[in-house]
Coordinates of C-alpha atoms and ligand atoms in Angstrom, one line a residue:
M1478 CA -19.6 64.5 -39.2
H1479 CA -18.0 61.3 -40.2
L1480 CA -14.7 62.7 -39.6
L1481 CA -15.7 63.6 -36.2
I1482 CA -16.8 60.0 -35.3
F1483 CA -13.9 58.5 -36.9
L1484 CA -11.6 61.0 -34.8
G1485 CA -13.6 60.1 -31.9
I1486 CA -13.0 56.3 -32.2
F1487 CA -9.5 57.0 -33.0
A1488 CA -9.1 59.1 -29.8
A1489 CA -10.7 56.2 -27.7
V1490 CA -8.5 53.5 -29.2
A1491 CA -5.5 55.6 -28.7
A1492 CA -6.4 56.3 -25.2
A1493 CA -6.8 52.6 -24.5
A1494 CA -3.5 51.9 -25.9
D1495 CA -1.6 53.7 -23.5
K1496 CA -3.3 52.0 -20.6
P1497 CA -1.4 49.0 -18.9
N1498 CA -2.4 45.4 -19.8
I1499 CA -3.5 43.0 -17.5
V1500 CA -2.7 39.2 -17.3
F1501 CA -4.6 37.4 -14.5
I1502 CA -3.8 33.7 -14.0
L1503 CA -6.4 32.2 -11.6
T1504 CA -5.9 28.5 -10.5
D1505 CA -8.6 26.3 -9.1
D1506 CA -8.6 25.0 -5.4
Q1507 CA -4.9 26.0 -4.8
D1508 CA -4.2 26.6 -1.2
V1509 CA -1.3 28.8 -0.1
A1510 CA -1.3 27.8 3.7
L1511 CA -0.3 24.1 3.1
E1512 CA 2.5 24.9 0.6
S1513 CA 1.0 24.4 -2.7
M1514 CA 3.1 27.3 -4.2
T1515 CA 6.3 25.3 -3.7
P1516 CA 6.4 23.5 -7.0
L1517 CA 5.9 26.8 -8.8
T1518 CA 9.5 27.8 -9.1
K1519 CA 9.2 29.8 -12.4
T1520 CA 6.0 31.6 -11.1
K1521 CA 8.1 32.7 -8.1
E1522 CA 11.1 33.5 -10.5
F1523 CA 9.0 35.5 -13.0
I1524 CA 6.2 37.1 -10.8
A1525 CA 7.2 37.0 -7.1
D1526 CA 10.9 37.9 -7.6
Q1527 CA 9.9 40.5 -10.0
G1528 CA 7.0 42.0 -7.9
V1529 CA 5.0 41.8 -4.7
T1530 CA 3.7 38.8 -2.7
F1531 CA 0.6 39.5 -0.6
A1532 CA 1.1 37.5 2.5
N1533 CA -2.6 38.1 3.7
A1534 CA -4.9 37.4 0.8
F1535 CA -8.3 35.7 1.3
A1536 CA -11.2 34.5 -0.6
T1537 CA -14.5 35.5 1.1
T1538 CA -16.2 32.3 0.2
P1539 CA -14.0 29.0 0.1
L1540 CA -16.2 27.4 -2.8
C1541 CA -15.4 27.6 -6.5
C1542 CA -18.5 29.2 -8.2
P1543 CA -19.2 31.7 -5.2
S1544 CA -15.7 32.7 -5.2
R1545 CA -15.3 33.0 -8.9
S1546 CA -18.5 35.1 -9.1
S1547 CA -16.9 37.4 -6.4
F1548 CA -13.7 37.7 -8.4
L1549 CA -15.8 38.6 -11.5
T1550 CA -18.0 41.2 -10.0
G1551 CA -16.3 42.4 -6.8
L1552 CA -19.3 41.5 -4.8
Y1553 CA -19.8 39.3 -1.8
Q1554 CA -21.7 36.1 -2.1
H1555 CA -24.8 37.7 -0.6
N1556 CA -24.9 40.4 -3.2
H1557 CA -24.1 38.4 -6.4
K1558 CA -26.2 35.5 -4.9
A1559 CA -24.3 32.7 -6.6
V1560 CA -24.6 30.5 -3.4
N1561 CA -23.4 27.2 -4.6
N1562 CA -22.0 25.3 -7.8
S1563 CA -25.3 24.7 -9.5
A1564 CA -27.6 26.9 -11.7
E1565 CA -30.4 26.5 -9.0
G1566 CA -27.9 28.3 -6.7
G1567 CA -27.2 31.1 -8.9
C1568 CA -24.2 29.5 -10.6
S1569 CA -24.0 30.9 -14.2
S1570 CA -27.9 30.8 -14.1
L1571 CA -29.8 32.7 -16.8
K1572 CA -30.6 35.4 -14.0
W1573 CA -27.0 35.8 -13.2
Q1574 CA -26.1 36.0 -16.9
E1575 CA -28.6 38.8 -17.4
Q1576 CA -27.9 40.7 -14.1
L1577 CA -24.4 40.3 -13.2
E1578 CA -22.3 39.3 -16.4
P1579 CA -22.6 42.7 -17.6
K1580 CA -20.9 43.9 -14.4
S1581 CA -18.0 41.7 -14.7
Y1582 CA -14.6 43.4 -15.0
G1583 CA -14.2 41.8 -18.4
N1584 CA -17.2 43.8 -19.5
I1585 CA -16.0 47.0 -17.8
L1586 CA -12.7 46.9 -19.3
H1587 CA -14.0 45.9 -22.7
G1588 CA -16.2 49.0 -22.4
A1589 CA -13.1 51.1 -21.9
G1590 CA -11.4 49.8 -25.0
Y1591 CA -9.5 46.8 -23.8
R1592 CA -9.2 43.8 -26.0
T1593 CA -10.3 40.9 -23.8
F1594 CA -9.6 37.2 -23.6
Y1595 CA -10.9 34.5 -21.4
A1596 CA -9.7 31.0 -21.3
G1597 CA -10.4 28.0 -19.2
K1598 CA -12.7 27.2 -16.2
Y1599 CA -15.5 29.9 -15.8
L1600 CA -18.4 29.2 -13.5
N1601 CA -19.2 25.5 -12.7
G1602 CA -22.7 25.6 -14.3
Y1603 CA -21.5 27.2 -17.6
G1604 CA -22.3 25.6 -21.0
Y1605 CA -25.0 23.4 -20.1
N1606 CA -28.4 23.4 -21.8
N1607 CA -30.1 25.0 -18.6
T1608 CA -27.5 27.8 -18.8
G1609 CA -27.7 28.7 -22.3
G1610 CA -25.3 26.0 -23.7
T1611 CA -22.0 26.8 -25.2
Q1612 CA -23.4 29.5 -27.6
H1613 CA -23.6 31.7 -24.7
V1614 CA -20.6 34.0 -24.6
P1615 CA -20.6 36.1 -21.5
A1616 CA -20.7 40.1 -22.3
G1617 CA -17.3 41.7 -22.8
W1618 CA -15.0 38.9 -24.0
D1619 CA -13.5 39.3 -27.4
W1620 CA -11.8 36.0 -27.2
W1621 CA -14.0 33.3 -25.3
I1622 CA -12.7 30.0 -24.6
G1623 CA -15.0 28.8 -21.8
L1624 CA -14.7 25.3 -20.2
V1625 CA -18.1 23.5 -20.1
G1626 CA -18.8 22.7 -16.3
N1627 CA -16.3 22.1 -13.7
S1628 CA -12.5 21.5 -13.7
I1629 CA -11.2 18.5 -15.7
Y1630 CA -8.1 17.7 -17.7
Y1631 CA -9.3 15.4 -20.5
N1632 CA -12.5 14.7 -22.3
Y1633 CA -14.0 17.9 -22.1
T1634 CA -16.0 20.7 -24.2
L1635 CA -14.9 24.2 -24.8
S1636 CA -17.0 26.9 -25.9
V1637 CA -14.7 28.6 -28.5
N1638 CA -16.3 32.0 -29.3
G1639 CA -19.8 30.4 -28.8
T1640 CA -19.0 27.1 -30.8
S1641 CA -18.5 23.8 -29.2
E1642 CA -15.0 22.3 -29.5
E1643 CA -14.8 18.6 -28.1
H1644 CA -11.4 17.4 -26.6
A1645 CA -10.4 13.8 -26.0
D1646 CA -7.6 12.3 -24.2
K1647 CA -4.7 12.7 -26.3
P1648 CA -1.5 14.3 -24.7
E1649 CA -2.2 17.6 -26.8
D1650 CA -5.7 17.8 -25.2
Y1651 CA -4.4 18.5 -21.7
L1652 CA -6.4 21.4 -20.6
T1653 CA -3.9 23.6 -19.0
D1654 CA -1.8 23.3 -22.3
V1655 CA -4.7 24.1 -24.5
V1656 CA -5.4 27.3 -22.2
K1657 CA -1.7 28.1 -22.7
E1658 CA -1.8 27.9 -26.6
F1659 CA -4.8 30.0 -26.8
S1660 CA -3.2 32.6 -24.6
L1661 CA -0.2 32.6 -26.7
S1662 CA -2.0 32.8 -30.0
F1663 CA -4.0 35.8 -28.4
L1664 CA -0.7 37.5 -27.7
R1665 CA 0.6 36.8 -31.2
N1666 CA -2.4 38.3 -32.9
L1667 CA -2.6 41.7 -30.9
G1668 CA -2.1 45.2 -32.2
E1669 CA -1.3 48.2 -30.2
E1670 CA -4.7 48.1 -28.1
S1671 CA -4.4 47.6 -24.5
F1672 CA -5.6 44.1 -23.4
L1673 CA -7.0 42.0 -20.5
M1674 CA -6.5 38.3 -20.4
A1675 CA -8.1 36.0 -17.7
I1676 CA -6.3 32.7 -17.8
N1677 CA -8.1 29.9 -15.7
P1678 CA -6.3 26.6 -15.6
P1679 CA -8.0 23.6 -14.1
S1680 CA -5.1 22.9 -11.9
A1681 CA -5.0 21.9 -8.9
H1682 CA -8.7 20.7 -8.9
D1683 CA -10.0 17.3 -8.7
P1684 CA -9.5 14.9 -10.5
Y1685 CA -5.8 15.8 -10.1
T1686 CA -4.6 14.4 -13.6
P1687 CA -1.0 15.6 -14.2
A1688 CA 0.2 15.9 -17.8
D1689 CA 2.0 12.7 -19.0
R1690 CA 5.4 14.7 -19.0
H1691 CA 4.8 15.5 -15.1
R1692 CA 3.8 12.1 -13.7
E1693 CA 7.2 11.4 -12.1
P1694 CA 8.5 14.2 -9.9
F1695 CA 7.7 14.6 -6.1
S1696 CA 7.5 10.9 -5.5
D1697 CA 8.7 11.5 -1.9
V1698 CA 6.5 14.4 -1.2
K1699 CA 3.7 14.0 1.6
A1700 CA 0.8 16.4 2.6
P1701 CA 2.3 18.7 5.3
R1702 CA 2.0 17.2 8.9
T1703 CA 0.7 20.6 10.4
A1704 CA 0.2 20.6 14.0
N1705 CA -3.9 20.2 13.3
F1706 CA -3.0 17.4 10.7
N1707 CA -5.5 14.3 11.5
V1708 CA -6.1 15.3 15.0
P1709 CA -9.6 14.5 16.6
V1710 CA -11.7 17.5 17.3
N1711 CA -13.9 17.7 20.5
S1712 CA -17.1 19.4 21.1
T1713 CA -15.7 22.8 20.4
K1714 CA -16.0 22.4 16.6
H1715 CA -19.0 22.3 14.7
W1716 CA -20.9 19.0 13.9
L1717 CA -19.6 18.2 10.4
L1718 CA -16.1 18.0 11.7
R1719 CA -17.3 15.7 14.4
V1720 CA -18.8 13.0 12.2
T1721 CA -16.7 9.7 12.5
P1722 CA -14.3 8.6 11.8
S1723 CA -12.5 11.1 14.1
V1724 CA -9.2 10.5 12.7
L1725 CA -8.3 8.9 9.2
P1726 CA -6.6 5.4 9.0
P1727 CA -3.3 5.0 7.5
E1728 CA -4.6 3.9 4.2
T1729 CA -6.5 7.1 3.8
I1730 CA -3.6 9.1 4.6
D1731 CA -1.7 7.2 1.8
N1732 CA -4.5 8.2 -0.6
I1733 CA -4.3 11.9 0.7
D1734 CA -0.6 11.8 0.1
E1735 CA -1.0 10.6 -3.5
I1736 CA -3.5 13.3 -4.1
Y1737 CA -1.1 16.0 -2.6
R1738 CA 1.6 14.8 -4.9
N1739 CA -0.7 14.9 -8.0
R1740 CA -1.9 18.3 -7.3
W1741 CA 1.7 19.5 -7.3
R1742 CA 2.3 17.7 -10.6
T1743 CA -0.7 19.4 -12.2
L1744 CA 0.6 22.6 -11.2
L1745 CA 3.9 22.1 -13.1
A1746 CA 1.8 22.5 -16.3
V1747 CA 0.6 25.8 -14.9
D1748 CA 4.2 26.9 -14.1
E1749 CA 5.1 26.4 -17.8
L1750 CA 2.2 28.3 -18.8
V1751 CA 3.2 31.3 -16.5
E1752 CA 6.8 31.2 -18.0
E1753 CA 5.8 30.9 -21.6
V1754 CA 3.2 33.7 -21.3
I1755 CA 5.7 36.0 -19.8
L1756 CA 8.4 35.2 -22.2
E1757 CA 5.9 35.9 -25.1
L1758 CA 4.9 39.3 -23.5
E1759 CA 8.5 40.1 -23.6
K1760 CA 8.9 39.1 -27.1
Q1761 CA 6.1 41.3 -28.1
G1762 CA 7.8 44.2 -26.3
K1763 CA 4.7 44.3 -23.9
L1764 CA 5.9 43.1 -20.5
D1765 CA 6.9 46.4 -19.0
N1766 CA 3.4 47.8 -19.5
T1767 CA 1.6 44.6 -18.3
Y1768 CA 0.6 43.8 -14.8
V1769 CA 0.9 40.0 -14.3
I1770 CA -1.3 38.6 -11.4
F1771 CA -1.4 35.1 -10.0
S1772 CA -4.1 33.9 -7.5
S1773 CA -6.4 31.0 -6.8
D1774 CA -10.2 30.9 -6.2
H1775 CA -9.8 29.6 -2.7
G1776 CA -7.6 27.2 -0.4
F1777 CA -7.9 23.6 0.4
H1778 CA -7.2 21.0 3.2
Y1779 CA -5.6 17.7 3.4
G1780 CA -6.4 15.8 6.6
Q1781 CA -6.4 18.8 8.9
F1782 CA -8.8 18.2 11.9
G1783 CA -9.3 14.7 10.4
Q1784 CA -11.0 16.1 7.5
S1785 CA -10.1 14.5 4.2
V1786 CA -9.4 16.6 1.2
D1787 CA -11.8 19.5 0.3
K1788 CA -12.3 23.3 0.8
R1789 CA -15.7 24.9 2.3
Q1790 CA -14.5 25.3 5.8
P1791 CA -14.0 28.7 7.4
Y1792 CA -10.3 27.9 8.5
E1793 CA -7.3 29.5 7.3
F1794 CA -6.2 26.6 5.0
D1795 CA -9.6 27.1 3.1
I1796 CA -9.7 30.8 2.9
R1797 CA -6.1 32.1 2.4
I1798 CA -5.2 32.3 -1.4
P1799 CA -1.8 33.1 -3.0
L1800 CA -1.6 36.6 -4.5
L1801 CA 1.4 37.6 -6.6
I1802 CA 1.6 40.8 -8.9
R1803 CA 4.4 42.3 -11.0
G1804 CA 3.9 45.4 -13.2
P1805 CA 4.6 49.0 -13.7
G1806 CA 5.3 50.8 -10.6
I1807 CA 5.4 47.7 -8.5
P1808 CA 8.5 47.1 -6.3
I1809 CA 10.7 44.1 -6.9
N1810 CA 10.8 41.1 -4.6
Q1811 CA 8.8 42.6 -1.7
T1812 CA 6.2 41.2 0.6
V1813 CA 3.0 43.3 1.6
L1814 CA 1.0 42.5 4.5
D1815 CA -2.1 44.6 3.8
P1816 CA -5.2 42.2 3.7
V1817 CA -6.6 41.7 0.1
L1818 CA -9.8 39.8 -0.7
N1819 CA -11.2 38.2 -3.9
I1820 CA -13.8 40.9 -4.0
D1821 CA -10.9 43.4 -4.7
F1822 CA -9.8 42.3 -8.1
A1823 CA -12.6 43.9 -10.1
A1824 CA -12.0 47.3 -8.6
T1825 CA -8.2 46.7 -9.2
F1826 CA -8.6 46.0 -12.8
S1827 CA -10.8 49.3 -13.1
D1828 CA -8.2 51.2 -11.2
V1829 CA -5.4 49.9 -13.7
A1830 CA -7.6 51.0 -16.6
G1831 CA -8.2 54.3 -14.9
I1832 CA -12.0 54.2 -15.1
A1833 CA -14.6 54.3 -12.5
S1834 CA -16.8 51.0 -12.7
S1835 CA -20.0 50.4 -10.8
P1836 CA -19.4 50.2 -7.1
T1837 CA -18.2 46.9 -5.6
D1838 CA -17.8 45.5 -2.2
G1839 CA -13.9 45.6 -2.6
E1840 CA -11.2 48.1 -3.1
S1841 CA -8.4 48.2 -5.5
F1842 CA -5.1 46.8 -4.2
L1843 CA -3.1 48.6 -6.6
P1844 CA -2.0 51.3 -4.2
K1845 CA -0.9 48.8 -1.9
A1846 CA 1.0 46.7 -4.3
K1847 CA 2.9 50.0 -5.3
K1848 CA 3.3 50.5 -1.5
Q1849 CA 1.9 54.0 -1.9
K1850 CA -0.8 53.3 0.7
T1851 CA -1.0 50.7 3.6
N1852 CA -4.4 49.6 5.3
F1853 CA -3.4 46.9 7.7
D1854 CA -6.8 47.2 9.2
R1855 CA -9.5 45.2 7.6
V1856 CA -12.8 43.6 8.6
F1857 CA -14.7 41.2 6.2
Y1858 CA -17.1 38.5 5.9
V1859 CA -16.6 34.8 5.0
E1860 CA -19.7 33.1 3.8
N1861 CA -20.6 29.6 2.8
H1862 CA -23.8 28.0 1.7
G1863 CA -23.3 24.0 2.3
E1864 CA -24.5 21.8 -0.4
G1865 CA -26.6 18.8 -0.1
E1866 CA -26.7 15.7 -2.4
D1867 CA -27.7 16.6 -6.0
G1868 CA -28.3 13.2 -7.6
S1869 CA -25.0 13.2 -9.7
R1870 CA -23.1 12.3 -6.4
R1871 CA -25.7 9.8 -5.2
R1872 CA -24.1 6.6 -6.3
E1873 CA -20.5 7.4 -5.0
Q1874 CA -21.9 8.0 -1.6
E1875 CA -24.6 5.5 -1.0
E1876 CA -22.1 3.1 0.3
C1877 CA -21.4 5.6 3.0
Y1878 CA -24.7 7.3 4.1
E1879 CA -28.3 7.4 3.2
D1880 CA -28.7 10.9 4.4
K1881 CA -29.3 13.3 1.7
S1882 CA -28.3 16.3 3.5
I1883 CA -24.9 15.3 3.7
R1884 CA -22.5 15.4 0.7
S1885 CA -19.4 14.0 -0.9
C1886 CA -18.6 11.1 1.4
F1887 CA -16.4 8.7 -0.4
P1888 CA -15.2 5.1 0.6
D1889 CA -11.7 5.8 -0.4
M1890 CA -11.8 8.8 2.1
S1891 CA -13.1 6.5 5.0
C1892 CA -16.5 8.1 4.2
K1893 CA -15.4 11.3 6.0
C1894 CA -18.0 13.7 4.4
F1895 CA -16.8 17.0 2.8
D1896 CA -20.1 19.0 3.1
S1897 CA -23.7 19.2 4.4
K1898 CA -26.6 21.3 3.6
N1899 CA -26.2 23.3 7.0
N1900 CA -22.5 23.8 6.6
T1901 CA -23.7 27.4 6.0
Y1902 CA -22.2 30.1 7.9
I1903 CA -21.2 33.7 8.1
C1904 CA -17.9 34.7 9.7
I1905 CA -16.4 37.9 10.6
R1906 CA -12.6 38.0 9.9
R1907 CA -10.6 40.8 11.3
L1908 CA -7.0 41.9 10.7
S1909 CA -5.4 45.0 12.3
D1910 CA -2.2 45.9 14.1
D1911 CA -3.7 44.4 17.4
V1912 CA -6.6 42.0 16.3
D1913 CA -6.3 39.0 14.2
D1914 CA -9.4 36.7 14.7
V1915 CA -12.3 35.0 13.1
F1916 CA -15.7 34.7 14.5
C1917 CA -18.4 32.3 12.9
E1918 CA -22.0 31.5 13.3
F1919 CA -23.4 28.4 11.7
D1920 CA -27.0 28.0 10.4
D1921 CA -27.4 24.6 12.1
D1922 CA -29.6 23.5 14.8
E1923 CA -27.1 24.4 17.4
H1924 CA -26.3 28.0 16.0
F1925 CA -22.9 26.8 16.4
V1926 CA -20.2 29.5 17.1
E1927 CA -16.5 29.4 16.8
L1928 CA -13.9 32.1 17.5
Y1929 CA -10.2 31.9 17.1
D1930 CA -7.4 34.3 17.9
I1931 CA -5.1 33.5 14.9
R1932 CA -2.0 35.4 16.2
Q1933 CA -2.1 33.4 19.5
D1934 CA -3.4 30.0 18.0
P1935 CA -2.6 29.9 14.1
F1936 CA -3.9 26.5 13.8
E1937 CA -7.2 27.3 15.2
F1938 CA -7.4 24.7 18.2
E1939 CA -9.1 26.9 20.9
N1940 CA -12.5 28.0 20.3
L1941 CA -12.8 31.1 22.3
A1942 CA -16.4 31.8 21.6
L1943 CA -17.3 29.9 24.8
F1944 CA -15.9 32.8 26.7
G1945 CA -15.7 36.4 27.0
K1946 CA -16.9 39.6 25.7
I1947 CA -15.8 39.6 22.1
Q1948 CA -18.2 37.0 21.3
V1949 CA -21.0 39.5 22.1
E1950 CA -19.9 42.1 19.8
R1951 CA -19.2 39.6 16.9
R1952 CA -22.5 37.8 17.6
D1953 CA -24.3 41.2 17.2
A1954 CA -22.6 42.0 14.1
V1955 CA -23.6 38.6 12.6
E1956 CA -27.1 39.0 13.6
C1957 CA -27.3 42.4 12.3
Y1958 CA -26.2 40.9 9.1
M1959 CA -28.4 37.8 9.0
D1960 CA -31.3 40.1 9.9
T1961 CA -31.1 43.0 7.5
R1962 CA -28.3 41.9 5.0
N1963 CA -26.7 45.1 6.2
P1964 CA -23.2 46.0 4.8
I1965 CA -20.4 45.1 7.1
G1966 CA -19.7 48.8 8.0
E1967 CA -23.3 49.2 9.2
C1968 CA -23.2 46.1 11.3
F1969 CA -19.9 47.3 12.9
G1970 CA -21.0 51.0 13.3
L1971 CA -17.7 51.8 11.5
Ligands
NAG1472 C1 -28.6 19.8 -25.0 O1 -29.4 20.4 -26.3 C2 -29.2 19.7 -27.5 C3 -29.8 20.4 -28.6 O2 -31.2 20.7 -28.2 C4 -29.4 18.3 -27.4 O3 -29.0 17.6 -28.5 C5 -28.6 17.6 -26.3 O4 -28.9 16.3 -26.1 C6 -28.9 18.2 -24.9 N1 -28.2 17.8 -23.9 C7 -28.4 17.4 -22.7 C8 -27.4 17.1 -21.7 O5 -29.5 17.5 -22.3
NAG1473 C1 -12.7 34.9 -31.3 O1 -13.4 36.0 -31.9 C2 -12.5 36.9 -32.0 C3 -13.4 38.3 -32.7 O2 -14.2 38.7 -31.5 C4 -11.4 36.8 -33.1 O3 -10.7 37.9 -33.3 C5 -10.6 35.7 -32.6 O4 -9.7 35.3 -33.6 C6 -11.6 34.5 -32.3 N1 -10.8 33.4 -31.6 C7 -10.8 32.0 -31.9 C8 -9.8 31.3 -31.1 O5 -11.4 31.8 -32.8
NAG1474 C1 -11.9 9.7 -22.0 O1 -12.9 9.1 -22.6 C2 -12.8 7.9 -23.2 C3 -14.1 7.5 -23.9 O2 -15.1 7.6 -22.9 C4 -12.3 6.9 -22.0 O3 -12.1 5.5 -22.7 C5 -11.2 7.4 -21.5 O4 -10.7 6.7 -20.5 C6 -11.2 8.9 -21.0 N1 -9.9 9.5 -20.6 C7 -9.8 10.0 -19.3 C8 -8.4 10.3 -19.1 O5 -10.7 10.1 -18.6
NAG1475 C1 14.4 38.5 -2.6 O1 14.6 39.1 -1.2 C2 15.0 37.9 -0.4 C3 14.9 38.5 1.1 O2 14.7 40.0 1.1 C4 16.4 37.7 -0.7 O3 16.8 36.7 0.1 C5 16.3 37.1 -2.2 O4 17.7 36.8 -2.6 C6 15.8 38.0 -3.1 N1 15.6 37.3 -4.3 C7 15.8 38.0 -5.6 C8 15.6 37.2 -6.9 O5 16.2 39.1 -5.7
NAG1476 C1 -27.9 25.4 -4.5 O1 -28.7 26.3 -3.8 C2 -30.1 26.2 -4.3 C3 -30.7 27.5 -3.8 O2 -30.6 27.6 -2.4 C4 -30.7 25.1 -3.8 O3 -32.1 24.9 -4.2 C5 -29.8 23.7 -4.1 O4 -30.4 22.7 -3.6 C6 -28.5 23.9 -3.9 N1 -27.7 22.7 -4.3 C7 -27.2 21.8 -3.6 C8 -26.4 20.8 -4.3 O5 -27.1 21.9 -2.4
NAG1477 C1 -10.9 20.8 22.8 O1 -9.6 20.7 22.1 C2 -9.0 21.9 22.3 C3 -7.7 21.9 21.4 O2 -7.1 20.6 21.7 C4 -8.5 22.2 23.8 O3 -7.7 23.3 23.9 C5 -9.9 22.3 24.7 O4 -9.6 22.3 26.0 C6 -10.8 21.1 24.2 N1 -12.0 21.3 25.0 C7 -12.8 20.3 25.5 C8 -14.0 20.9 26.0 O5 -12.5 19.2 25.8

């Protein structure tokens, strides 16, 4: 009897040991459409040049906590129900912890015998008293190094396996470096078991603080002057974009350029992390059996359409994300065009581990990365729930507006507001051989609609929703979704 149990455990461990490892590096607020991959030269050398770059990867919601919740569970926002960055909106709420944390890819792989590691930013609401404090360790993580709250570089608290660890602002407290050191330490303490690492540096999120050693570079770099950079919008875009000023004055553009440079500088520490983790994998003899994946939770914009710096919009710059992967069976230095979504990662990791997970809204991208299968035909949702003022932001914005439904309006950004309660929308994004478009309906007083043909109009100037038949189809699909919360296939009759 005892012997049988012992043999059973031994068999499970032995099986897990043969399975490929996963190292998943997820940055914060890093766009791909506006060139934020440029400073990551080592990441290019060690991942992209040794593997596959997905040229069409998307976040299905352009906001941190909802998107990270989708990465963790493989579910759309309307299914995981973390609609914004606070506990009241489901972000790391007690209900989320109870119902969804057990379904995270971490817990699923842990159940399959993987040794698991999580470090850095988790969900914005994590670690506070109303979400269980730092003693709460989400199910499935053997090593848990969770950042309390939102991204920050110094003066923060970590939960290290459920115990608070305070960090000040000495050079060695730089969070990306601390995450790197924990990652290397995990790798140096491994046995033969298969492992999963989720590495979540704060870069390139606000407050954009570079490490001391990275303050100098890129002094001539400016935010890209894309065709839609700081251009006024007209009545064909939703109301939040039309709030004055219609274009940003030169001093605000200077502030944006400085933010752009600092974002790149923060990414240099991530680049070092990627290199050192890969060299350590090699040193441990584990690199050949490891998938290393690099992505970001969503995109970012810098002055496009006269907006200042943020995300939360349904346009390409906010929803496109970088996605690089190297590992066993993946060809070297190739680009893959098949669309991949943030809801695909959980299914991909189960696929790597060779296990069936509970159903998700996504699909594994492993066959696409191996070029065994192509599926350049995909229809998906992009969803956002706008945030109103939540008290903590009040002081900064009261110089700009009294209105509590509008949020994050800062004097150094010409009071151009980032968000509003009704910046709430559902879009249907379609990519196939002959279609590349996005249709959005906003949950505002105007039920505003926007439709862009991305192939003809990559900068999304011409709102085609004002004409044509396609709008009727898309509107029906959105309404089908809004009325009944039907899955996308049902709404499209696919
Ligand atoms: C959280 O709870 C602890 C222990 O009960 C208490 O000392 C601390 O002040 C609380 N923190 C906040 C921000 O309320
Ligand atoms: C966290 O806990 C695991 C045991 O589950 C242990 O092996 C590891 O050393 C701990 N990590 C740290 C940084 O304390
Ligand atoms: C860290 O906190 C200390 C004490 O409140 C403060 O003096 C310092 O400026 C902070 N450092 C950073 C980088 O925010
Ligand atoms: C990757 O491929 C590109 C284009 O196919 C080529 O120009 C480049 O030299 C290759 N890089 C490496 C490191 O093989
Ligand atoms: C987040 O969503 C919840 C639930 O809809 C809402 O009560 C809360 O006001 C939202 N938070 C913000 C900052 O808008
Ligand atoms: C709005 O701006 C777009 C892009 O510049 C332009 O194509 C369109 O004709 C304008 N529409 C109106 C009603 O002014």
